[in-house]
Coordinates of C-alpha atoms in Angstrom, one line a residue:
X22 CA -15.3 26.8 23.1
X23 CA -11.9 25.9 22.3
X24 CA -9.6 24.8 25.1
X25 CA -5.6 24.6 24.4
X26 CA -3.2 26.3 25.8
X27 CA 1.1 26.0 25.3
X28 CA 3.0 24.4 28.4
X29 CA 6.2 24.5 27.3
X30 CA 8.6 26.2 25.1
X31 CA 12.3 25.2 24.8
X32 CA 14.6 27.0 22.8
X33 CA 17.9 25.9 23.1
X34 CA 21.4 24.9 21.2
X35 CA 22.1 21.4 20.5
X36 CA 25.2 19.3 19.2
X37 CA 25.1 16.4 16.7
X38 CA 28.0 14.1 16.5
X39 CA 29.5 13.2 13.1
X40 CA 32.1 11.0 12.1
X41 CA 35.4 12.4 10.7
X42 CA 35.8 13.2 7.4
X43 CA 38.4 11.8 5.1
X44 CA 37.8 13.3 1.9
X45 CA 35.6 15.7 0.4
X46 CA 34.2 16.2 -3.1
X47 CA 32.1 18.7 -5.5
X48 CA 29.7 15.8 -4.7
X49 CA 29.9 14.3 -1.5
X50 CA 32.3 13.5 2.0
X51 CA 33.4 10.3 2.6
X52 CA 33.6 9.2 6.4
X53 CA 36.2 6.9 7.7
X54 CA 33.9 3.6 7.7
X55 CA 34.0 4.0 3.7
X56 CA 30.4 5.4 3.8
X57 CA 29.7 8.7 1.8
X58 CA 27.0 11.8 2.1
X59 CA 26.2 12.3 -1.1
X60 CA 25.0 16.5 -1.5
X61 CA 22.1 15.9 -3.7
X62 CA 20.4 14.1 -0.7
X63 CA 17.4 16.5 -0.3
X64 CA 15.6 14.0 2.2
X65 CA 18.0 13.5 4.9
X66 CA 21.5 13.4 6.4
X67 CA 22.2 9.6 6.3
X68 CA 25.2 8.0 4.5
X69 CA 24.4 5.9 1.4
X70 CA 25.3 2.6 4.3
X71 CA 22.4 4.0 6.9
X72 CA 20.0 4.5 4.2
X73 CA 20.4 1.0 2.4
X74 CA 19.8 -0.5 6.4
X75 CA 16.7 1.3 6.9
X76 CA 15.1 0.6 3.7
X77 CA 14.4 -3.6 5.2
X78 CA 10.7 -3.8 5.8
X79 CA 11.0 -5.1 9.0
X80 CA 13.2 -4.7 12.6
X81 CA 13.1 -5.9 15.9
X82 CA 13.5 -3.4 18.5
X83 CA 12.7 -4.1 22.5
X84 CA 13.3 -0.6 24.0
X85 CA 15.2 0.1 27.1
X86 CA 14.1 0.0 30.6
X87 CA 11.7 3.1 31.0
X88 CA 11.7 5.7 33.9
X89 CA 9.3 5.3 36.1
X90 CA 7.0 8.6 35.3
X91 CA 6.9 7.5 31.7
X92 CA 6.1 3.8 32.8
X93 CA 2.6 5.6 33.7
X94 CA 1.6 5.9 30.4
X95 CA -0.2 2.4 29.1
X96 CA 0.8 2.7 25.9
X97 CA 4.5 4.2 25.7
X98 CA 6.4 4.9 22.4
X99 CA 9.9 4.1 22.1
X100 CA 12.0 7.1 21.9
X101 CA 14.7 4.7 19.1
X102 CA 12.2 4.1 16.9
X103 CA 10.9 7.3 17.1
X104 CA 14.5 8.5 16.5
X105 CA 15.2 6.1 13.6
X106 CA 12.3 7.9 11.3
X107 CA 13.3 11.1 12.3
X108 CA 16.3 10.4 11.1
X109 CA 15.3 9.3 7.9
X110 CA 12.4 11.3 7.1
X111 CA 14.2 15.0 8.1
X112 CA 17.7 16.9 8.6
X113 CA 18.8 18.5 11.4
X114 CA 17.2 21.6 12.4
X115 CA 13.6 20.9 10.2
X116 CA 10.5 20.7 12.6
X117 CA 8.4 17.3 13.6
X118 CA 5.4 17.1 14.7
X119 CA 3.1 14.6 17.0
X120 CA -0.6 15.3 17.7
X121 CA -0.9 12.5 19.9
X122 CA 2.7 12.4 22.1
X123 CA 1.4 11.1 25.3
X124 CA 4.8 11.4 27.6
X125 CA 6.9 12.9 25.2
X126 CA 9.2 9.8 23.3
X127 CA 8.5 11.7 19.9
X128 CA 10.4 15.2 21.5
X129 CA 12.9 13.6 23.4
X130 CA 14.2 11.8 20.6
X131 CA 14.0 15.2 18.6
X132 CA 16.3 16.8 21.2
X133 CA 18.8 14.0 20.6
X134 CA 18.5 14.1 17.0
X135 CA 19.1 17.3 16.5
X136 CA 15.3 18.2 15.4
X137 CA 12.7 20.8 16.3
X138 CA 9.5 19.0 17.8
X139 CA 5.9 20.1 18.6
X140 CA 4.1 18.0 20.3
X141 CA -0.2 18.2 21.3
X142 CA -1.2 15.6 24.5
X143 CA -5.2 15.7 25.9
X144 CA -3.8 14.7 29.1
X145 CA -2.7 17.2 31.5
X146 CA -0.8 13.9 33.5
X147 CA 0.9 13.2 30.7
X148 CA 1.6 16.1 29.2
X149 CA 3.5 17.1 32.5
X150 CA 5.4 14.0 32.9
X151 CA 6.8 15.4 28.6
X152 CA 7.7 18.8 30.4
X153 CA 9.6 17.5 33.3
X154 CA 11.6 15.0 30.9
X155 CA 12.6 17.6 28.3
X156 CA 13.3 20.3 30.9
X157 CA 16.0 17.4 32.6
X158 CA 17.0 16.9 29.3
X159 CA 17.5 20.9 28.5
X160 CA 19.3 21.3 31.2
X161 CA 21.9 19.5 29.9
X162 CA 22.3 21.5 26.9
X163 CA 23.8 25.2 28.3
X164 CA 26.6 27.0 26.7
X165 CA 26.6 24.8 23.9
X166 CA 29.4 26.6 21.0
X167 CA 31.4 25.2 18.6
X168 CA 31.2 23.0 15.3
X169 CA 28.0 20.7 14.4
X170 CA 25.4 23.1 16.4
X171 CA 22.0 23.2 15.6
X172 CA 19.4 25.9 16.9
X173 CA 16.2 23.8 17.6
X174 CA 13.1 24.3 20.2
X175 CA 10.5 22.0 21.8
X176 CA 6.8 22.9 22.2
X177 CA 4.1 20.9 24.0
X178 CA 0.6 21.8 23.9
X179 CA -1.8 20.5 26.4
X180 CA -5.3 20.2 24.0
X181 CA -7.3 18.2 21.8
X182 CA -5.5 16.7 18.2
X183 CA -9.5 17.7 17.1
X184 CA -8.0 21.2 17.5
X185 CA -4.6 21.7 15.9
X186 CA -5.7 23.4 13.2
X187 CA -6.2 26.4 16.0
X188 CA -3.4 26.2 17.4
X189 CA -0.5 28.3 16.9
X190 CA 1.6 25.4 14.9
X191 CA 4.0 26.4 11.8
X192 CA 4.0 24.4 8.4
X193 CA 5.6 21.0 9.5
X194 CA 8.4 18.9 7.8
X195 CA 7.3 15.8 9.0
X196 CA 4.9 13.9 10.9
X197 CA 4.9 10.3 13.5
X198 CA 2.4 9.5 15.6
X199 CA 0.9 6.6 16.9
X200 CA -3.4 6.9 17.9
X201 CA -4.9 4.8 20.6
X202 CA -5.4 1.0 19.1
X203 CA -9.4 1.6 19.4
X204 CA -10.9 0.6 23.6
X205 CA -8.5 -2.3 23.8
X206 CA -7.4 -0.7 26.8
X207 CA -10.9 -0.5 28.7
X208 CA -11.6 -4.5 27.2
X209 CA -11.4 -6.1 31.1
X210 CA -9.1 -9.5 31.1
X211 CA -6.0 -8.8 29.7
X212 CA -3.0 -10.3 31.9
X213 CA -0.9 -6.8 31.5
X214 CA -4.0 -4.8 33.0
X215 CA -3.7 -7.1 36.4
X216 CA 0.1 -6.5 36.7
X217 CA -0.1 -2.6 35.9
X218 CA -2.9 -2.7 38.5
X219 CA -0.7 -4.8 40.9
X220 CA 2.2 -2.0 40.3
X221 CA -0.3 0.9 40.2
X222 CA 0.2 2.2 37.2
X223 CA -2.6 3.5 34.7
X224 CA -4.4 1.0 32.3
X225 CA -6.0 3.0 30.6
X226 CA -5.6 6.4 29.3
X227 CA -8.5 8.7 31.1
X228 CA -12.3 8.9 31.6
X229 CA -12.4 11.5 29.4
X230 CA -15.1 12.2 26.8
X231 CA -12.5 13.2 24.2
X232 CA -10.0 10.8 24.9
X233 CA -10.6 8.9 21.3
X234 CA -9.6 5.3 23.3
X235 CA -13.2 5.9 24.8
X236 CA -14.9 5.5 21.6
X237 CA -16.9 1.9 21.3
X238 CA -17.7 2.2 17.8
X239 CA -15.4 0.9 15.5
X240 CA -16.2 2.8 12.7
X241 CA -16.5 6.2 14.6
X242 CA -13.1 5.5 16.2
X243 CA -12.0 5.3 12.6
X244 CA -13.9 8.6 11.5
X245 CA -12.4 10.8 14.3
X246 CA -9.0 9.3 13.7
X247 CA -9.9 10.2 10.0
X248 CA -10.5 13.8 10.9
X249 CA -7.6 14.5 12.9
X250 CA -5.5 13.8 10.1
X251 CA -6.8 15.3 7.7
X252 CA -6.0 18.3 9.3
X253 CA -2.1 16.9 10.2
X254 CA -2.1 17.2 6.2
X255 CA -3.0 20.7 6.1
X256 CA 0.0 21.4 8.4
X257 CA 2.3 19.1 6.4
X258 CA 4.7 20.9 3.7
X259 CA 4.3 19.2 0.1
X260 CA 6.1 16.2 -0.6
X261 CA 6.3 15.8 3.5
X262 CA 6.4 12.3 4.9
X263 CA 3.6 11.0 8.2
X264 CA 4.2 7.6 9.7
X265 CA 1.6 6.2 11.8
X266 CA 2.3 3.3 14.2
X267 CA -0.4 1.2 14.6
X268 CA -1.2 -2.7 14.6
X269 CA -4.3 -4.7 13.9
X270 CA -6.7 -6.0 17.1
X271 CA -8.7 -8.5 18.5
X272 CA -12.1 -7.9 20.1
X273 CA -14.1 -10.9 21.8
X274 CA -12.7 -13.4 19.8
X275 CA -12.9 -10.8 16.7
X276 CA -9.8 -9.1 14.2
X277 CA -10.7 -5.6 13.3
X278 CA -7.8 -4.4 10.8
X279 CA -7.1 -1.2 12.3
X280 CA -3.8 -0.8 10.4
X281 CA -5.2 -2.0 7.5
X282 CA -8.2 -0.1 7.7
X283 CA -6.2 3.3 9.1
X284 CA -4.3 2.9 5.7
X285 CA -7.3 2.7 3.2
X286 CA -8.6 6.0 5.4
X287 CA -5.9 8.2 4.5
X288 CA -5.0 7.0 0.9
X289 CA -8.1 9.7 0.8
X290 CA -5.7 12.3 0.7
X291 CA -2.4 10.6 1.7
X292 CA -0.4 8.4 -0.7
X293 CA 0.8 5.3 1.1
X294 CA 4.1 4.9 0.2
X295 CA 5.3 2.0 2.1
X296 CA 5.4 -0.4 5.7
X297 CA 7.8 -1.3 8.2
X298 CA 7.3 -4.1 10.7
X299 CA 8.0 -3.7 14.3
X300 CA 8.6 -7.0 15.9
X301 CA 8.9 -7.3 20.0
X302 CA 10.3 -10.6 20.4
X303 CA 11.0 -10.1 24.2
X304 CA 7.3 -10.3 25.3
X305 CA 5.8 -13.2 26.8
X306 CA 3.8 -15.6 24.8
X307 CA 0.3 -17.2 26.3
X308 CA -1.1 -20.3 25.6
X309 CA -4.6 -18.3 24.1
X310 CA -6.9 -20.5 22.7
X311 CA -5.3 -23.7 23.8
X312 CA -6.9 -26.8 22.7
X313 CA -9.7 -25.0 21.4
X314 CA -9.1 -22.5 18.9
X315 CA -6.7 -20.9 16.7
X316 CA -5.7 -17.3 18.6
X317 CA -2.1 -15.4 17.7
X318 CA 0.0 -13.4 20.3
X319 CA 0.1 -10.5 18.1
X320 CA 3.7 -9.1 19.0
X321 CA 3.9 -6.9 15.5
X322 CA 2.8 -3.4 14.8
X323 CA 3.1 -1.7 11.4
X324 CA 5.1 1.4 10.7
X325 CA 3.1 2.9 7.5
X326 CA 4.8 5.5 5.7
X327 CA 2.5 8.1 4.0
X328 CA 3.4 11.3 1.6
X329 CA 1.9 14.4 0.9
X330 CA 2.4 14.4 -3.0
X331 CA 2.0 18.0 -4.9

């Protein structure tokens, strides 16, 4: 039996701030920091200056301070780096999808970009905690009229990612997501699980039988993950981008390649176009290993960029 059901469903007016034009052509505007948009951009709505920055294959971003309800969630995904590939991946007004967006970073940053999101959570906790944030965000948005508006809604689905395909979710223009990295969070003896503990917050997503962060097997982990998005391609339109965030893990005293391995999954049906590195270099390093052996603090996660080619 299937269980899914919609929580929320936003429709609202948003407005996008541009920069002034100074001159306008047959082919493009020109803004007054010299940067131009050039009309035969099909992919986005950056200037020829933001595009060039976000093609280096690496950045450091340390997100801001959380609120508390969203500090819940072990694993949280920062809402400016969620908004930096929306940015580049989809204009204003198309639709973007997460199948996995825990307390909501992927929609909130698609009300502030100007986007429509849909978003599918397992947990009912968290899937709340998305609703209450974009409702306080919606709120904020009434009477909107006047230049640079954009027509967008938000939809959260409480369900299983297993499911999508029976949900009610239109053809997508693009996809980001980031899966569970494997069971780390149920491995006992990680510092971070003693201070969330401490502060009683969650380390760990759920007991759940579906919760794919409960499965021990490596390779079935993979599998399921494999599944899922197979059927996030389906709901892709051709020539539609996904980005995955994920990073490679250690397991008693063990490197599985989950990135690595996530990425040879999906060239299946996926083409893998490219990576970006996200560095944290505001996280605390430990002495692991000391004297003994050779063990990294892994403060990296890769960004890989796949297309649905036609």
């Amino acid at each position: 039996m299937l269980v899914w059901k919609v929580l929320a469903d936003f429709r609202l007016k948003v407005t996008v701030q541009k920069p002034k034009i100074v001159e306008e052509t047959d082919s493009y505007v020109e803004f007054t920091d010299g940067s131009r948009y050039h009309f035969f951009n099909r992919l986005n709505d950056l200037t020829n200056k933001e595009w060039v920055k976000f093609q280096k294959s690496w950045f450091i971003l340390n997100p801001k301070p959380r609120e508390n309800t969203v500090l819940l969630h072990p694993a949280k995904f920062p809402e400016e780096l969620a908004g930096w590939f929306i940015e580049f991946f989809t204009k204003r007004g198309q639709t973007v999808f997460d199948p996995m967006v825990g307390t909501g970073s992927t929609l909130v940053a698609c009300l502030e970009k100007g986007r429509c999101g849909i978003g599918v959570e397992l947990l009912e906790k968290y899937a709340e905690i998305t609703v209450k944030r974009l409702e306080k965000l919606v709120s904020k948005h009434k009477n909107i009229d006047g230049e640079n508006v954009y027509e967008v809604f938000l939809k959260v689905f409480l369900g299983d990612a297993r499911e999508i395909d029976h949900m009610e979710i239109p053809q997508i223009d693009y996809v980001i997501t980031s899966p569970p990295y494997w069971d780390m969070l149920v491995e006992e003896g990680f510092e971070t699980q003693k201070k969330r503990k401490e502060k009683s917050l969650d380390v760990y997503y759920s007991d759940d039988p579906r919760d794919l962060g409960n499965i021990h097997d490596y390779e079935s982990f993979l599998d399921e993950l494999e599944k899922i998005y197979r059927k996030v391609y389906d709901l892709l339109k051709p020539n539609g981008y996904f980005t995955v965030v994920v990073k490679n893990v250690k397991k008693k005293g063990k490197m599985y390649p989950l990135a690595w391995d996530l990425a040879k999954r999906l060239s299946k049906f996926f083409a893998l176009k490219d990576e970006k590195i996200w560095c944290q270099d505001n996280i605390k390093l430990a002495p692991y290993g000391y004297g003994k052996a050779w063990v990294s603090n892994t403060v990296h996660h890769y960004c890989l960029n796949f297309k649905k080619e036609t």
